Amino acid sequence: MDWSLEQLRQFVTTAETGSFSAAARKLGKAQSAVSTAISLLEVDLGVELFDRSRRNAQLTATGQVLLLEAAEVLRQAEEMGQRAHFLSNGNDAKLAMAIDEALPCAAISTLLRELAECFPEIELTLLNGTATEVMSYLDQERADVAFHFDRASLRTCFEERPVGALPQGIFVAEGHPLLQSNPVTRRDLARYRQLLMHADDVKTPAYSPKVWRSDSFYSIAEMVADDLGWAILPVNVGTFEKYPKPLRQIDCPALALPLLSVRMLWCQGRPLRATEKWVASRFTELLGIEQQA
């Protein structure tokens, strides 16, 4: 087929304006040029698009069907032009991000909405997992950058950039005996099972002789909700509202819990691209808001 986008544009404009003359005025062309272009389009397609026995340009039944197709082809062509313009200005075509599942959902949702607004043409891949898993996504080159809680010394194959810190606290299930003596002492905590975050090459301090471990903060929180013990959790995880039983934060003055650092990782020796720099900067701002909330 030899028809062009320009012929389709004249076809759609004529249908929208209701006449060849109106379409010609809108497109800045001679009426004869518009009429001829559409006639050639009809010849090429082998159909009649307009009923010329009427005074105005009225679509045939076939024309009504093909009008929808023509409009969609023009939309796709415009989208292709926008993406080409986006890429020609040096913007990134793709971005793959791995994100720790325990990072605040609200901050991540805001980040993704704003990413879509600022970089509408980018192709995004989002990978979620535990802190260990997001590092493996980088190692496997499935992700360009990763965000997770800083829980271990960094391997030499990665570079890092701090992006924020979030509070953590001690949590138990609603109705747990420790709530009766809040604030509590270390001796109080030692009487009950502690649910600990497990990560390779990381020694997490245990304050109870009875310990269970998991590599997922949300898995630990679910166990806390099931009355299997107490745990130190990021506050955003502990205050999540969809556990089988609500979690309650308790205070232990003898335990000064530091903020949990969050970092961005990427492969060593690779400079950050413009989109990745924007993501790092904006996520730092959003985590700062989260910390103050």
XYZ file of N, CA, C and O in Angstrom, residues 7-109:
412
model
N -2.133 11.552 3.935
C -3.456 11.217 3.408
C -4.405 10.834 4.547
O -5.573 11.234 4.551
N -3.898 10.072 5.475
C -4.729 9.697 6.624
C -5.138 10.924 7.423
O -6.275 11.032 7.893
N -4.211 11.850 7.591
C -4.508 13.076 8.332
C -5.606 13.878 7.622
O -6.521 14.413 8.263
N -5.560 13.944 6.292
C -6.583 14.670 5.544
C -7.925 13.940 5.607
O -8.986 14.574 5.695
N -7.878 12.619 5.594
C -9.099 11.823 5.739
C -9.751 12.068 7.094
O -10.959 12.359 7.191
N -8.976 11.997 8.159
C -9.518 12.186 9.507
C -10.022 13.616 9.678
O -11.100 13.839 10.248
N -9.285 14.603 9.175
C -9.695 16.006 9.312
C -10.993 16.273 8.555
O -11.877 16.994 9.042
N -11.133 15.709 7.381
C -12.358 15.883 6.607
C -13.549 15.289 7.339
O -14.631 15.894 7.404
N -13.345 14.101 7.922
C -14.426 13.467 8.680
C -14.798 14.299 9.901
O -15.979 14.434 10.245
N -13.801 14.874 10.552
C -14.054 15.662 11.761
C -14.728 16.999 11.453
O -15.597 17.450 12.213
N -14.339 17.644 10.343
C -14.882 18.967 10.017
C -16.175 18.888 9.208
O -16.927 19.857 9.153
N -16.417 17.759 8.545
C -17.675 17.574 7.832
C -17.668 17.975 6.379
O -18.677 17.811 5.688
N -16.543 18.500 5.862
C -16.499 18.867 4.443
C -15.047 18.986 3.985
O -14.140 19.210 4.794
N -14.860 18.837 2.657
C -13.511 18.960 2.089
C -13.004 20.396 2.214
O -11.824 20.624 2.470
N -13.903 21.351 2.044
C -13.480 22.750 2.113
C -13.050 23.132 3.531
O -12.057 23.826 3.724
N -13.810 22.672 4.529
C -13.455 22.976 5.921
C -12.125 22.316 6.286
O -11.289 22.913 6.982
N -11.938 21.095 5.803
C -10.680 20.402 6.079
C -9.517 21.130 5.423
O -8.440 21.268 6.011
N -9.727 21.605 4.201
C -8.671 22.326 3.502
C -8.280 23.594 4.255
O -7.091 23.924 4.387
N -9.280 24.317 4.764
C -8.990 25.540 5.524
C -8.194 25.212 6.795
O -7.244 25.916 7.145
N -8.589 24.161 7.467
C -7.914 23.799 8.717
C -6.481 23.350 8.461
O -5.572 23.646 9.262
N -6.253 22.671 7.352
C -4.919 22.147 7.044
C -4.069 23.125 6.243
O -2.882 22.870 6.013
N -4.688 24.243 5.780
C -3.939 25.220 4.986
C -3.620 24.720 3.596
O -2.548 25.006 3.064
N -4.546 23.965 3.028
C -4.341 23.411 1.696
C -5.492 23.827 0.782
O -6.558 24.275 1.245
N -5.297 23.627 -0.511
C -6.380 23.861 -1.464
C -7.398 22.729 -1.358
O -7.021 21.580 -1.105
N -8.670 23.078 -1.563
C -9.712 22.053 -1.467
C -9.471 20.931 -2.470
O -9.665 19.759 -2.164
N -9.019 21.278 -3.675
C -8.776 20.273 -4.703
C -7.681 19.299 -4.277
O -7.734 18.100 -4.583
N -6.683 19.820 -3.527
C -5.586 18.965 -3.069
C -6.088 17.943 -2.055
O -5.706 16.770 -2.090
N -6.961 18.399 -1.143
C -7.522 17.494 -0.135
C -8.400 16.449 -0.802
O -8.327 15.248 -0.520
N -9.263 16.894 -1.714
C -10.168 15.979 -2.406
C -9.391 14.938 -3.201
O -9.719 13.743 -3.185
N -8.339 15.376 -3.892
C -7.531 14.453 -4.697
C -6.803 13.447 -3.811
O -6.745 12.249 -4.117
N -6.240 13.928 -2.695
C -5.513 13.039 -1.784
C -6.423 11.942 -1.249
O -6.025 10.764 -1.171
N -7.655 12.290 -0.895
C -8.583 11.297 -0.357
C -9.045 10.339 -1.450
O -9.207 9.136 -1.219
N -9.228 10.865 -2.663
C -9.601 9.988 -3.780
C -8.511 8.954 -4.040
O -8.792 7.771 -4.270
N -7.253 9.392 -4.008
C -6.145 8.459 -4.203
C -6.068 7.443 -3.063
O -5.721 6.274 -3.277
N -6.395 7.894 -1.861
C -6.420 6.980 -0.714
C -7.489 5.912 -0.914
O -7.262 4.724 -0.639
N -8.648 6.333 -1.417
C -9.725 5.381 -1.672
C -9.320 4.361 -2.734
O -9.600 3.158 -2.610
N -8.637 4.835 -3.770
C -8.174 3.923 -4.822
C -7.190 2.912 -4.247
O -7.255 1.707 -4.533
N -6.277 3.407 -3.449
C -5.245 2.526 -2.884
C -5.852 1.502 -1.928
O -5.437 0.345 -1.889
N -6.854 1.930 -1.136
C -7.486 1.025 -0.179
C -8.535 0.134 -0.847
O -8.922 -0.900 -0.289
N -9.033 0.569 -2.012
C -10.050 -0.209 -2.713
C -11.432 -0.076 -2.116
O -12.263 -0.974 -2.259
N -11.699 1.056 -1.442
C -13.004 1.284 -0.815
C -13.408 2.743 -1.014
O -12.582 3.591 -1.348
N -14.688 3.024 -0.807
C -15.167 4.410 -0.774
C -15.281 4.843 0.678
O -15.945 4.200 1.482
N -14.637 5.953 0.982
C -14.654 6.470 2.351
C -15.784 7.467 2.577
O -16.326 7.559 3.686
N -16.138 8.229 1.534
C -17.175 9.250 1.651
C -18.252 9.028 0.591
O -17.957 8.598 -0.533
N -19.475 9.363 0.945
C -20.606 9.344 0.009
C -20.662 10.723 -0.655
O -21.102 11.700 -0.043
N -20.216 10.803 -1.912
C -20.135 12.087 -2.597
C -21.451 12.497 -3.242
O -21.529 13.546 -3.899
N -22.496 11.703 -3.078
C -23.807 12.092 -3.618
C -24.485 13.120 -2.719
O -25.492 13.710 -3.094
N -23.948 13.331 -1.564
C -24.520 14.284 -0.619
C -23.714 15.581 -0.645
O -22.563 15.598 -1.086
N -24.336 16.628 -0.131
C -23.691 17.953 -0.179
C -22.445 17.983 0.690
O -21.402 18.477 0.265
N -22.560 17.487 1.917
C -21.407 17.458 2.811
C -20.679 16.120 2.690
O -21.213 15.144 2.144
N -19.469 16.080 3.210
C -18.661 14.858 3.163
C -19.148 13.908 4.246
O -18.757 14.036 5.417
N -19.996 12.986 3.866
C -20.556 12.049 4.831
C -19.886 10.690 4.668
O -19.781 10.153 3.558
N -19.430 10.134 5.768
C -18.732 8.861 5.733
C -19.656 7.723 5.308
O -20.826 7.674 5.703
N -19.106 6.805 4.523
C -19.815 5.560 4.249
C -19.662 4.661 5.477
O -18.896 4.970 6.412
N -20.350 3.535 5.475
C -20.219 2.586 6.588
C -18.772 2.092 6.691
O -18.207 1.966 7.788
N -18.163 1.848 5.538
C -16.749 1.436 5.530
C -15.853 2.557 6.044
O -14.907 2.328 6.798
N -16.174 3.784 5.634
C -15.395 4.934 6.081
C -15.439 5.103 7.587
O -14.437 5.478 8.220
N -16.596 4.822 8.187
C -16.728 4.950 9.636
C -15.820 3.962 10.360
O -15.207 4.288 11.384
N -15.710 2.751 9.796
C -14.845 1.746 10.418
C -13.371 2.125 10.259
O -12.581 2.098 11.203
N -12.991 2.510 9.037
C -11.588 2.836 8.777
C -11.155 4.146 9.415
O -9.960 4.374 9.618
N -12.111 5.007 9.738
C -11.768 6.252 10.433
C -11.120 5.948 11.780
O -10.147 6.594 12.175
N -11.650 4.969 12.471
C -11.085 4.585 13.771
C -9.669 4.052 13.598
O -8.769 4.364 14.392
N -9.472 3.248 12.553
C -8.135 2.702 12.292
C -7.155 3.821 11.939
O -6.008 3.844 12.401
N -7.603 4.761 11.098
C -6.733 5.865 10.682
C -6.332 6.729 11.871
O -5.176 7.143 11.999
N -7.297 7.002 12.744
C -7.000 7.818 13.923
C -5.983 7.129 14.826
O -5.089 7.773 15.397
N -6.089 5.803 14.944
C -5.150 5.063 15.782
C -3.757 5.056 15.163
O -2.748 5.193 15.864
N -3.664 4.907 13.837
C -2.362 4.954 13.166
C -1.701 6.313 13.377
O -0.503 6.410 13.670
N -2.486 7.392 13.273
C -1.942 8.733 13.494
C -1.491 8.912 14.932
O -0.464 9.552 15.203
N -2.248 8.352 15.870
C -1.867 8.456 17.283
C -0.542 7.749 17.523
O 0.350 8.268 18.206
N -0.387 6.547 16.961
C 0.851 5.801 17.143
C 2.029 6.520 16.481
O 3.149 6.517 17.019
N 1.777 7.113 15.327
C 2.845 7.846 14.649
C 3.289 9.046 15.479
O 4.489 9.342 15.589
N 2.315 9.735 16.080
C 2.655 10.886 16.921
C 3.434 10.440 18.151
O 4.400 11.090 18.564
N 3.023 9.307 18.734
C 3.717 8.791 19.905
C 5.150 8.396 19.560
O 6.088 8.633 20.326
N 5.324 7.801 18.386
C 6.674 7.446 17.935
C 7.539 8.689 17.756
O 8.717 8.717 18.141
N 6.954 9.746 17.196
C 7.692 10.987 17.026
C 8.096 11.594 18.345
O 9.224 12.096 18.502
N 7.192 11.533 19.339
C 7.495 12.077 20.662
C 8.625 11.296 21.320
O 9.512 11.874 21.941
N 8.573 9.956 21.192
C 9.625 9.143 21.806
C 10.967 9.386 21.129
O 12.004 9.461 21.786
N 10.952 9.518 19.801
C 12.200 9.793 19.075
C 12.783 11.134 19.505
O 14.005 11.266 19.705
N 11.916 12.136 19.679
C 12.376 13.449 20.140
C 12.959 13.347 21.543
O 13.999 13.946 21.853
N 12.292 12.572 22.405
C 12.741 12.357 23.778
C 14.141 11.748 23.783
O 15.034 12.195 24.502
N 14.343 10.727 22.943
C 15.636 10.036 22.909
C 16.716 10.874 22.234
O 17.891 10.812 22.609
N 16.329 11.668 21.238
C 17.314 12.483 20.524
C 17.898 13.572 21.408
O 18.975 14.101 21.136
N 17.178 13.900 22.508
C 17.672 14.916 23.440
C 18.584 14.335 24.506
O 18.910 14.999 25.492
N 18.974 13.061 24.322
C 19.911 12.445 25.250
C 19.263 11.768 26.436
O 19.960 11.383 27.390
N 17.944 11.606 26.430
C 17.268 10.942 27.541
C 17.450 9.432 27.453
O 17.717 8.873 26.387
N 17.295 8.772 28.599
C 17.458 7.328 28.658
C 16.236 6.625 28.081
O 15.098 7.046 28.312
N 16.471 5.537 27.362
C 15.372 4.776 26.764
C 14.729 3.828 27.771
O 13.518 3.627 27.764
N 15.544 3.244 28.659
C 15.044 2.245 29.593
C 15.636 2.463 30.981
O 16.714 3.042 31.123
N 14.936 1.987 31.974
C 15.422 2.009 33.350
C 14.884 0.788 34.070
O 13.677 0.531 34.053
N 15.780 0.027 34.696
C 15.387 -1.121 35.516
C 15.805 -0.841 36.950
O 16.994 -0.638 37.234
N 14.828 -0.808 37.851
C 15.094 -0.508 39.262
C 14.700 -1.695 40.129
O 13.629 -2.282 39.951
N 15.568 -2.030 41.079
C 15.251 -3.032 42.094
C 15.041 -2.300 43.415
O 15.863 -1.477 43.810
N 13.925 -2.596 44.092
C 13.561 -1.855 45.301
C 13.270 -2.823 46.440
O 12.512 -3.790 46.276
N 13.892 -2.558 47.568
C 13.645 -3.323 48.783
C 12.164 -3.259 49.126
O 11.575 -2.187 49.230
N 11.552 -4.427 49.337
C 10.123 -4.490 49.608
C 9.725 -3.768 50.893
O 8.557 -3.401 51.069
N 10.687 -3.553 51.788
C 10.381 -2.935 53.072
C 10.450 -1.410 53.047
O 10.123 -0.763 54.047
N 10.836 -0.817 51.938
C 10.861 0.645 51.855
C 9.434 1.182 51.792
O 8.515 0.485 51.336
N 9.206 2.415 52.234
C 7.834 2.940 52.364
C 7.067 2.952 51.043
O 7.531 3.510 50.043
N 5.888 2.351 51.059
C 5.059 2.262 49.848
C 4.661 3.645 49.341
O 4.620 3.881 48.125
N 4.339 4.555 50.249
C 3.879 5.888 49.839
C 4.975 6.626 49.081
O 4.712 7.263 48.053
N 6.211 6.552 49.573
C 7.324 7.229 48.902
C 7.582 6.621 47.528
O 7.833 7.341 46.551
N 7.499 5.303 47.432
C 7.733 4.633 46.145
C 6.630 4.983 45.155
O 6.897 5.260 43.972
N 5.382 4.991 45.617
C 4.265 5.331 44.729
C 4.404 6.744 44.189
O 4.189 6.990 42.991
